[in-house]
Short mmCIF file of C-alpha atoms in Angstrom, two decimals:
data_model
loop_
_atom_site.label_atom_id
_atom_site.label_comp_id
_atom_site.label_asym_id
_atom_site.label_seq_id
_atom_site.Cartn_x
_atom_site.Cartn_y
_atom_site.Cartn_z
CA UNK A 25 50.28 72.20 -100.94
CA UNK A 26 52.66 69.81 -99.16
CA UNK A 27 54.24 72.62 -97.11
CA UNK A 28 50.62 73.57 -95.83
CA UNK A 29 49.72 70.02 -94.75
CA UNK A 30 50.34 69.57 -91.10
CA UNK A 31 51.58 66.03 -90.08
CA UNK A 32 53.11 66.60 -86.59
CA UNK A 33 49.89 66.99 -84.34
CA UNK A 34 51.87 67.10 -81.09
CA UNK A 35 53.82 70.24 -82.11
CA UNK A 36 50.82 72.08 -83.67
CA UNK A 37 50.64 75.79 -82.63
CA UNK A 38 47.11 76.62 -82.00
CA UNK A 39 47.84 80.20 -81.40
CA UNK A 40 48.29 80.66 -85.06
CA UNK A 41 44.61 79.87 -85.67
CA UNK A 42 42.21 82.77 -86.66
CA UNK A 43 38.76 83.15 -87.91
CA UNK A 44 37.72 85.08 -91.14
CA UNK A 45 34.80 87.42 -91.40
CA UNK A 46 31.44 85.58 -91.29
CA UNK A 47 29.33 85.32 -94.43
CA UNK A 48 25.70 84.81 -94.47
CA UNK A 49 24.15 81.44 -95.69
CA UNK A 50 20.61 80.33 -96.25
CA UNK A 51 18.38 79.47 -93.34
CA UNK A 52 19.67 82.38 -91.15
CA UNK A 53 23.01 80.59 -90.78
CA UNK A 54 26.54 82.05 -91.10
CA UNK A 55 30.03 80.53 -91.88
CA UNK A 56 33.41 81.72 -90.73
CA UNK A 57 36.52 80.24 -92.14
CA UNK A 58 39.38 78.80 -89.93
CA UNK A 59 42.76 80.01 -90.91
CA UNK A 60 46.26 78.88 -90.04
CA UNK A 61 48.77 81.71 -90.49
CA UNK A 62 46.29 83.27 -92.83
CA UNK A 63 45.89 80.23 -95.01
CA UNK A 64 43.71 77.20 -95.30
CA UNK A 65 44.40 74.46 -92.80
CA UNK A 66 45.12 70.97 -94.01
CA UNK A 67 46.17 68.08 -91.77
CA UNK A 68 47.25 64.52 -92.38
CA UNK A 69 45.51 61.92 -90.13
CA UNK A 70 47.02 58.91 -88.51
CA UNK A 71 45.97 55.36 -89.51
CA UNK A 72 42.34 55.03 -89.13
CA UNK A 73 39.11 53.36 -90.66
CA UNK A 74 35.73 54.45 -91.93
CA UNK A 75 32.37 53.39 -90.56
CA UNK A 76 30.85 52.59 -93.93
CA UNK A 77 33.26 53.93 -96.52
CA UNK A 78 32.10 56.90 -98.69
CA UNK A 79 28.37 57.37 -98.50
CA UNK A 80 25.87 59.50 -100.22
CA UNK A 81 22.94 61.26 -98.67
CA UNK A 82 20.82 63.21 -100.98
CA UNK A 83 23.08 65.10 -103.31
CA UNK A 84 26.03 65.18 -100.80
CA UNK A 85 28.78 62.78 -100.14
CA UNK A 86 29.96 61.97 -96.64
CA UNK A 87 32.53 59.78 -94.94
CA UNK A 88 32.67 58.97 -91.13
CA UNK A 89 36.25 58.41 -90.18
CA UNK A 90 36.78 56.07 -87.20
CA UNK A 91 39.43 56.55 -84.56
CA UNK A 92 39.96 53.88 -81.79
CA UNK A 93 41.02 54.47 -78.20
CA UNK A 94 44.66 53.98 -79.40
CA UNK A 95 44.53 57.08 -81.57
CA UNK A 96 45.23 59.40 -78.49
CA UNK A 97 47.26 61.81 -80.63
CA UNK A 98 44.56 62.55 -83.10
CA UNK A 99 41.71 62.62 -80.35
CA UNK A 100 43.58 65.05 -78.21
CA UNK A 101 44.23 67.36 -81.29
CA UNK A 102 40.63 67.58 -82.25
CA UNK A 103 39.62 68.31 -78.61
CA UNK A 104 42.11 71.18 -78.44
CA UNK A 105 40.92 72.43 -81.81
CA UNK A 106 37.42 72.55 -80.40
CA UNK A 107 38.47 74.46 -77.27
CA UNK A 108 40.37 77.00 -79.43
CA UNK A 109 37.53 77.51 -81.71
CA UNK A 110 35.27 78.36 -78.68
CA UNK A 111 37.88 80.93 -77.50
CA UNK A 112 37.95 82.49 -80.90
CA UNK A 113 34.17 82.77 -81.13
CA UNK A 114 33.93 84.14 -77.69
CA UNK A 115 36.43 86.75 -78.44
CA UNK A 116 34.12 88.02 -81.30
CA UNK A 117 31.17 88.18 -78.88
CA UNK A 118 30.75 91.87 -78.96
CA UNK A 119 31.54 92.29 -82.55
CA UNK A 120 29.50 89.58 -84.03
CA UNK A 121 26.46 89.01 -81.70
CA UNK A 122 23.67 91.34 -80.40
CA UNK A 123 23.74 91.34 -76.68
CA UNK A 124 26.06 89.36 -74.37
CA UNK A 125 26.83 85.85 -75.03
CA UNK A 126 27.90 83.77 -72.04
CA UNK A 127 30.74 81.26 -72.35
CA UNK A 128 28.56 78.48 -70.80
CA UNK A 129 25.85 79.07 -73.33
CA UNK A 130 28.52 78.86 -76.16
CA UNK A 131 29.88 75.68 -74.90
CA UNK A 132 26.55 74.06 -74.56
CA UNK A 133 25.48 75.12 -78.10
CA UNK A 134 28.87 73.92 -79.60
CA UNK A 135 28.57 70.47 -81.24
CA UNK A 136 31.33 68.17 -80.55
CA UNK A 137 33.74 67.51 -83.46
CA UNK A 138 34.14 63.82 -82.39
CA UNK A 139 31.28 61.66 -81.54
CA UNK A 140 31.59 58.50 -79.37
CA UNK A 141 30.77 55.25 -81.05
CA UNK A 142 30.03 51.77 -79.63
CA UNK A 143 30.04 52.75 -75.93
CA UNK A 144 32.93 55.09 -76.21
CA UNK A 145 35.33 52.43 -77.83
CA UNK A 146 35.53 54.55 -80.91
CA UNK A 147 35.31 58.08 -82.08
CA UNK A 148 33.61 59.30 -85.30
CA UNK A 149 34.60 62.39 -87.26
CA UNK A 150 32.02 63.35 -89.90
CA UNK A 151 33.60 64.68 -93.14
CA UNK A 152 31.99 66.10 -96.18
CA UNK A 153 33.23 65.57 -99.76
CA UNK A 154 32.52 67.76 -102.78
CA UNK A 155 30.68 66.52 -105.96
CA UNK A 156 32.64 66.04 -109.09
CA UNK A 157 32.07 68.97 -111.34
CA UNK A 158 31.96 66.81 -114.44
CA UNK A 159 29.97 64.06 -113.00
CA UNK A 160 27.87 64.76 -109.91
CA UNK A 161 27.10 61.17 -109.26
CA UNK A 162 30.58 60.54 -107.91
CA UNK A 163 32.62 62.34 -105.23
CA UNK A 164 35.49 64.71 -106.21
CA UNK A 165 38.32 62.92 -104.20
CA UNK A 166 41.56 61.02 -105.18
CA UNK A 167 42.12 57.57 -103.66
CA UNK A 168 45.68 55.98 -103.85
CA UNK A 169 47.45 52.86 -102.61
CA UNK A 170 50.79 52.84 -101.03
CA UNK A 171 52.44 52.69 -104.42
CA UNK A 172 50.68 55.96 -105.27
CA UNK A 173 48.51 54.19 -107.84
CA UNK A 174 44.91 55.61 -108.40
CA UNK A 175 42.01 53.38 -107.11
CA UNK A 176 38.27 53.75 -107.07
CA UNK A 177 36.69 55.10 -103.97
CA UNK A 178 34.34 52.12 -103.66
CA UNK A 179 37.41 50.01 -102.65
CA UNK A 180 37.04 51.49 -99.19
CA UNK A 181 34.89 49.64 -96.67
CA UNK A 182 34.66 49.52 -92.86
CA UNK A 183 37.62 47.13 -92.60
CA UNK A 184 39.94 49.23 -94.85
CA UNK A 185 42.82 51.05 -93.11
CA UNK A 186 43.43 54.54 -94.47
CA UNK A 187 45.44 57.73 -93.99
CA UNK A 188 43.64 60.93 -95.22
CA UNK A 189 44.06 64.56 -95.88
CA UNK A 190 41.52 66.75 -94.11
CA UNK A 191 40.73 70.45 -94.59
CA UNK A 192 39.43 72.13 -91.45
CA UNK A 193 37.24 74.44 -93.37
CA UNK A 194 35.52 76.63 -90.79
CA UNK A 195 32.68 77.06 -88.31
CA UNK A 196 29.05 77.01 -89.39
CA UNK A 197 26.70 78.56 -86.84
CA UNK A 198 23.18 79.80 -86.16
CA UNK A 199 21.57 81.67 -83.23
CA UNK A 200 21.37 78.19 -81.37
CA UNK A 201 24.20 75.99 -82.69
CA UNK A 202 27.88 75.87 -83.75
CA UNK A 203 29.74 73.09 -85.44
CA UNK A 204 32.99 72.73 -87.24
CA UNK A 205 32.97 71.86 -91.01
CA UNK A 206 35.60 69.29 -92.02
CA UNK A 207 36.34 68.29 -95.68
CA UNK A 208 37.84 65.14 -96.96
CA UNK A 209 40.44 65.75 -99.66
CA UNK A 210 42.54 62.70 -100.31
CA UNK A 211 42.75 59.17 -99.17
CA UNK A 212 45.51 56.48 -99.28
CA UNK A 213 44.42 52.90 -98.73
CA UNK A 214 47.09 50.97 -96.66
CA UNK A 215 48.06 47.53 -97.69
CA UNK A 216 46.41 44.70 -95.50
CA UNK A 217 48.74 42.81 -93.27
CA UNK A 218 49.11 39.49 -95.29
CA UNK A 219 51.47 38.01 -92.74
CA UNK A 220 49.22 35.02 -92.03
CA UNK A 221 48.22 34.26 -95.50
CA UNK A 222 51.20 31.99 -95.71
CA UNK A 223 52.70 29.57 -93.29
CA UNK A 224 55.10 31.43 -90.97
CA UNK A 225 55.58 28.60 -88.55
CA UNK A 226 59.12 27.36 -88.51
CA UNK A 227 60.35 24.10 -86.92
CA UNK A 228 63.88 23.59 -85.86
CA UNK A 229 65.24 20.09 -86.59
CA UNK A 230 68.05 19.00 -84.35
CA UNK A 231 70.67 17.45 -86.52
CA UNK A 232 73.05 15.16 -84.72
CA UNK A 233 76.47 14.87 -86.46
CA UNK A 234 78.23 11.56 -85.69
CA UNK A 235 81.99 11.79 -85.71
CA UNK A 236 84.42 8.84 -84.94
CA UNK A 237 86.09 9.08 -81.55
CA UNK A 238 89.74 8.19 -81.32
CA UNK A 239 90.24 5.98 -78.35
CA UNK A 240 93.82 5.56 -77.19
CA UNK A 241 95.02 2.10 -76.59
CA UNK A 242 95.72 1.62 -72.93
CA UNK A 243 99.22 0.78 -71.99
CA UNK A 244 99.61 -2.17 -69.72
CA UNK A 245 102.26 -2.04 -66.83
CA UNK A 246 103.50 -4.84 -64.84
CA UNK A 247 103.00 -4.40 -61.15
CA UNK A 248 105.04 -6.38 -58.57
CA UNK A 249 102.85 -7.52 -55.65
CA UNK A 250 104.78 -8.01 -52.42
CA UNK A 251 103.65 -10.84 -50.32
CA UNK A 252 101.78 -9.53 -47.20
CA UNK A 253 103.21 -10.42 -43.88
CA UNK A 254 101.15 -12.51 -41.52
CA UNK A 255 99.73 -10.55 -38.73
CA UNK A 256 100.77 -11.67 -35.28
CA UNK A 257 97.67 -12.53 -33.25
CA UNK A 258 97.96 -12.45 -29.51
CA UNK A 259 95.92 -14.95 -27.50
CA UNK A 260 92.90 -13.25 -26.01
CA UNK A 261 92.71 -13.11 -22.41
CA UNK A 262 89.61 -14.45 -20.59
CA UNK A 263 88.14 -13.61 -17.24
CA UNK A 264 89.20 -16.91 -15.86
CA UNK A 265 92.68 -15.72 -16.51
CA UNK A 266 92.09 -12.83 -14.19
CA UNK A 267 90.35 -14.77 -11.41
CA UNK A 268 92.55 -15.61 -8.52
CA UNK A 269 92.36 -19.10 -7.38
CA UNK A 270 92.02 -19.20 -3.61
CA UNK A 271 95.03 -20.84 -2.14
CA UNK A 272 93.40 -21.91 1.13
CA UNK A 273 89.77 -23.29 1.29
CA UNK A 274 89.58 -22.78 5.07
CA UNK A 275 89.43 -19.02 4.54
CA UNK A 276 86.21 -19.15 2.46
CA UNK A 277 83.15 -17.86 4.46
CA UNK A 278 79.72 -19.20 3.64
CA UNK A 279 76.61 -17.37 4.60
CA UNK A 280 73.79 -19.35 6.15
CA UNK A 281 70.20 -18.33 5.69
CA UNK A 282 67.78 -18.57 8.51
CA UNK A 283 64.48 -20.29 7.97
CA UNK A 284 62.67 -17.93 10.21
CA UNK A 285 63.87 -14.96 8.22
CA UNK A 286 62.50 -16.48 5.06
CA UNK A 287 59.16 -17.17 6.68
CA UNK A 288 58.94 -13.59 7.87
CA UNK A 289 59.63 -12.30 4.33
CA UNK A 290 56.86 -14.52 2.99
CA UNK A 291 54.44 -13.12 5.52
CA UNK A 292 55.28 -9.57 4.50
CA UNK A 293 54.68 -10.25 0.84
CA UNK A 294 51.44 -11.91 1.65
CA UNK A 295 50.27 -8.86 3.57
CA UNK A 296 51.18 -6.54 0.65
CA UNK A 297 49.12 -8.69 -1.76
CA UNK A 298 46.06 -8.61 0.50
CA UNK A 299 46.34 -4.75 0.79
CA UNK A 300 46.40 -4.33 -2.91
CA UNK A 301 43.47 -6.67 -3.33
CA UNK A 302 41.46 -4.78 -0.76
CA UNK A 303 42.27 -1.48 -2.55
CA UNK A 304 41.07 -3.04 -5.89
CA UNK A 305 37.95 -4.17 -4.21
CA UNK A 306 37.34 -0.67 -2.86
CA UNK A 307 37.85 0.85 -6.26
CA UNK A 308 35.34 -1.60 -7.72
CA UNK A 309 32.79 -0.72 -4.97
CA UNK A 310 33.18 2.90 -5.76
CA UNK A 311 32.54 2.26 -9.50
CA UNK A 312 29.40 0.22 -8.66
CA UNK A 313 28.21 3.05 -6.32
CA UNK A 314 28.78 5.63 -8.98
CA UNK A 315 26.65 3.67 -11.39
CA UNK A 316 23.99 3.32 -8.84
CA UNK A 317 23.88 7.06 -8.25
CA UNK A 318 23.65 7.60 -12.00
CA UNK A 319 20.80 5.22 -12.20
CA UNK A 320 19.02 7.03 -9.30
CA UNK A 321 19.58 10.44 -11.01
CA UNK A 322 18.23 9.03 -14.20
CA UNK A 323 15.18 7.63 -12.44
CA UNK A 324 14.61 10.81 -10.54
CA UNK A 325 14.95 13.14 -13.54
CA UNK A 326 11.57 14.54 -14.76
CA UNK A 327 10.84 13.72 -18.44
CA UNK A 328 10.05 16.52 -20.77
CA UNK A 329 6.41 17.05 -21.48
CA UNK A 330 4.61 19.25 -23.97
CA UNK A 331 1.68 21.43 -23.05
CA UNK A 332 -1.73 20.20 -24.33
CA UNK A 333 -3.19 22.58 -26.99
CA UNK A 334 -6.13 23.39 -24.84
CA UNK A 335 -3.92 24.50 -22.07
CA UNK A 336 -2.13 26.81 -24.51
CA UNK A 337 -5.42 28.42 -25.58
CA UNK A 338 -6.50 28.91 -22.05
CA UNK A 339 -3.29 30.68 -21.28
CA UNK A 340 -3.85 32.86 -24.29
CA UNK A 341 -7.34 33.62 -23.29
CA UNK A 342 -6.54 34.62 -19.81
CA UNK A 343 -3.73 36.98 -21.01
CA UNK A 344 -6.14 38.62 -23.51
CA UNK A 345 -8.87 38.86 -20.75
CA UNK A 346 -6.41 40.64 -18.39
CA UNK A 347 -5.61 43.14 -21.10
CA UNK A 348 -9.29 43.71 -21.74
CA UNK A 349 -9.89 44.35 -18.06
CA UNK A 350 -7.04 46.77 -17.89
CA UNK A 351 -8.41 48.69 -21.07
CA UNK A 352 -11.87 48.75 -19.62
CA UNK A 353 -10.62 50.07 -16.26
CA UNK A 354 -8.68 52.91 -18.12
CA UNK A 355 -11.84 53.73 -20.17
CA UNK A 356 -13.93 53.97 -17.02
CA UNK A 357 -11.47 56.21 -15.36
CA UNK A 358 -11.57 58.38 -18.44
CA UNK A 359 -15.43 58.42 -18.49
CA UNK A 360 -15.47 59.35 -14.71
CA UNK A 361 -13.01 62.16 -15.39
CA UNK A 362 -15.14 63.51 -18.18
CA UNK A 363 -18.25 63.20 -16.00
CA UNK A 364 -16.59 64.99 -13.18
CA UNK A 365 -15.56 67.92 -15.31
CA UNK A 366 -19.04 68.15 -16.74
CA UNK A 367 -20.69 68.15 -13.40
CA UNK A 368 -18.29 70.56 -11.73
CA UNK A 369 -18.46 73.07 -14.43
CA UNK A 370 -22.13 72.37 -15.27
CA UNK A 371 -21.70 71.75 -18.94
CA UNK A 372 -24.74 70.97 -20.89
CA UNK A 373 -24.83 68.95 -24.12
CA UNK A 374 -23.17 70.75 -26.87
CA UNK A 375 -25.95 71.46 -29.45
CA UNK A 376 -26.72 67.80 -29.61
CA UNK A 377 -23.16 66.79 -30.70
CA UNK A 378 -22.45 63.28 -29.49
CA UNK A 379 -25.48 63.09 -27.24
CA UNK A 380 -25.26 59.35 -27.11
CA UNK A 381 -21.68 59.63 -25.80
CA UNK A 382 -22.77 62.23 -23.20
CA UNK A 383 -25.49 59.66 -21.98
CA UNK A 384 -22.90 56.94 -21.71
CA UNK A 385 -20.81 59.26 -19.47
CA UNK A 386 -23.70 59.89 -17.29
CA UNK A 387 -24.34 56.15 -16.78
CA UNK A 388 -20.96 55.32 -15.67
CA UNK A 389 -20.41 54.85 -12.03
CA UNK A 390 -17.47 54.22 -9.68
CA UNK A 391 -19.11 50.87 -8.60
CA UNK A 392 -18.10 49.41 -11.98
CA UNK A 393 -14.49 49.63 -10.92
CA UNK A 394 -15.14 47.48 -8.00
CA UNK A 395 -16.33 44.56 -10.26
CA UNK A 396 -12.95 44.54 -12.16
#
């Protein structure tokens, strides 16, 4: 048996699959066995869970195995198995079925092996379990723990992690549907991760080791200090030292300032001050004139005024009246055109239809246009 159980899903050779001869069942259904190298096909699943453990419906036992999105290897394997089963059924088209079976019809009638669950987060694989021959009230299945000790099947719940042995039994089909039968043969319950049942937090304590430090006794040396020499300071020279004293007072020339020149300079300075004051006065006058202009503009500006409500309604009435006149004019022109056609071609009243309207046409005259 161990040699027939497939564990490496990625290296599975689907070309070795074949179908046995179909056998008739009740309710116009048939069953064909799936064979791998001519033998029954058993596979070992990856770690998974169950939807509700092992359940009983009527006289049969079932178990919905749950794969999450991380079980890509198992999901891809079952999808490839379904495609291969469709190919094998279609190859038996002429031999097993009356008439031609289209591939699209076969794919539409084929029930998916895996069903999505909880918005596609999980995939369900429905498996059947045989009844115990000696006691039909319990399923015929062996349940073990990781120590290979036998456990009761009621230990399995929706939180239990398991590894199971499945038998890909065959394909059950009718004239309208096809679905793959999968049997559950054995279950191993995996130990729960009890990592956090005990304290696993470790704290590191920094231990400081105090060791005596040997300090060398410093050696004292005698240092001879030499007497510094006194610096030689030179007497600073001043400007007075560099000034030459006149030897003869008669050679000194003294410049005399004229009183007239001083008076002339004072007049020039006075003229400049007067010009500056005049310019300042001119600027002040300009500023005053600008302010006056602004006041005049402000006084001359027309204040905003809203229309009175009656004036608004009068304007609306005039606009509507003009539109009515234009519409009436166009209507009179249309009446005159109809009247002209009637008189030109001598058209009488048409069997009394719209006689009132014909009378209105006859009463319209061009004089009405003059009043508009």
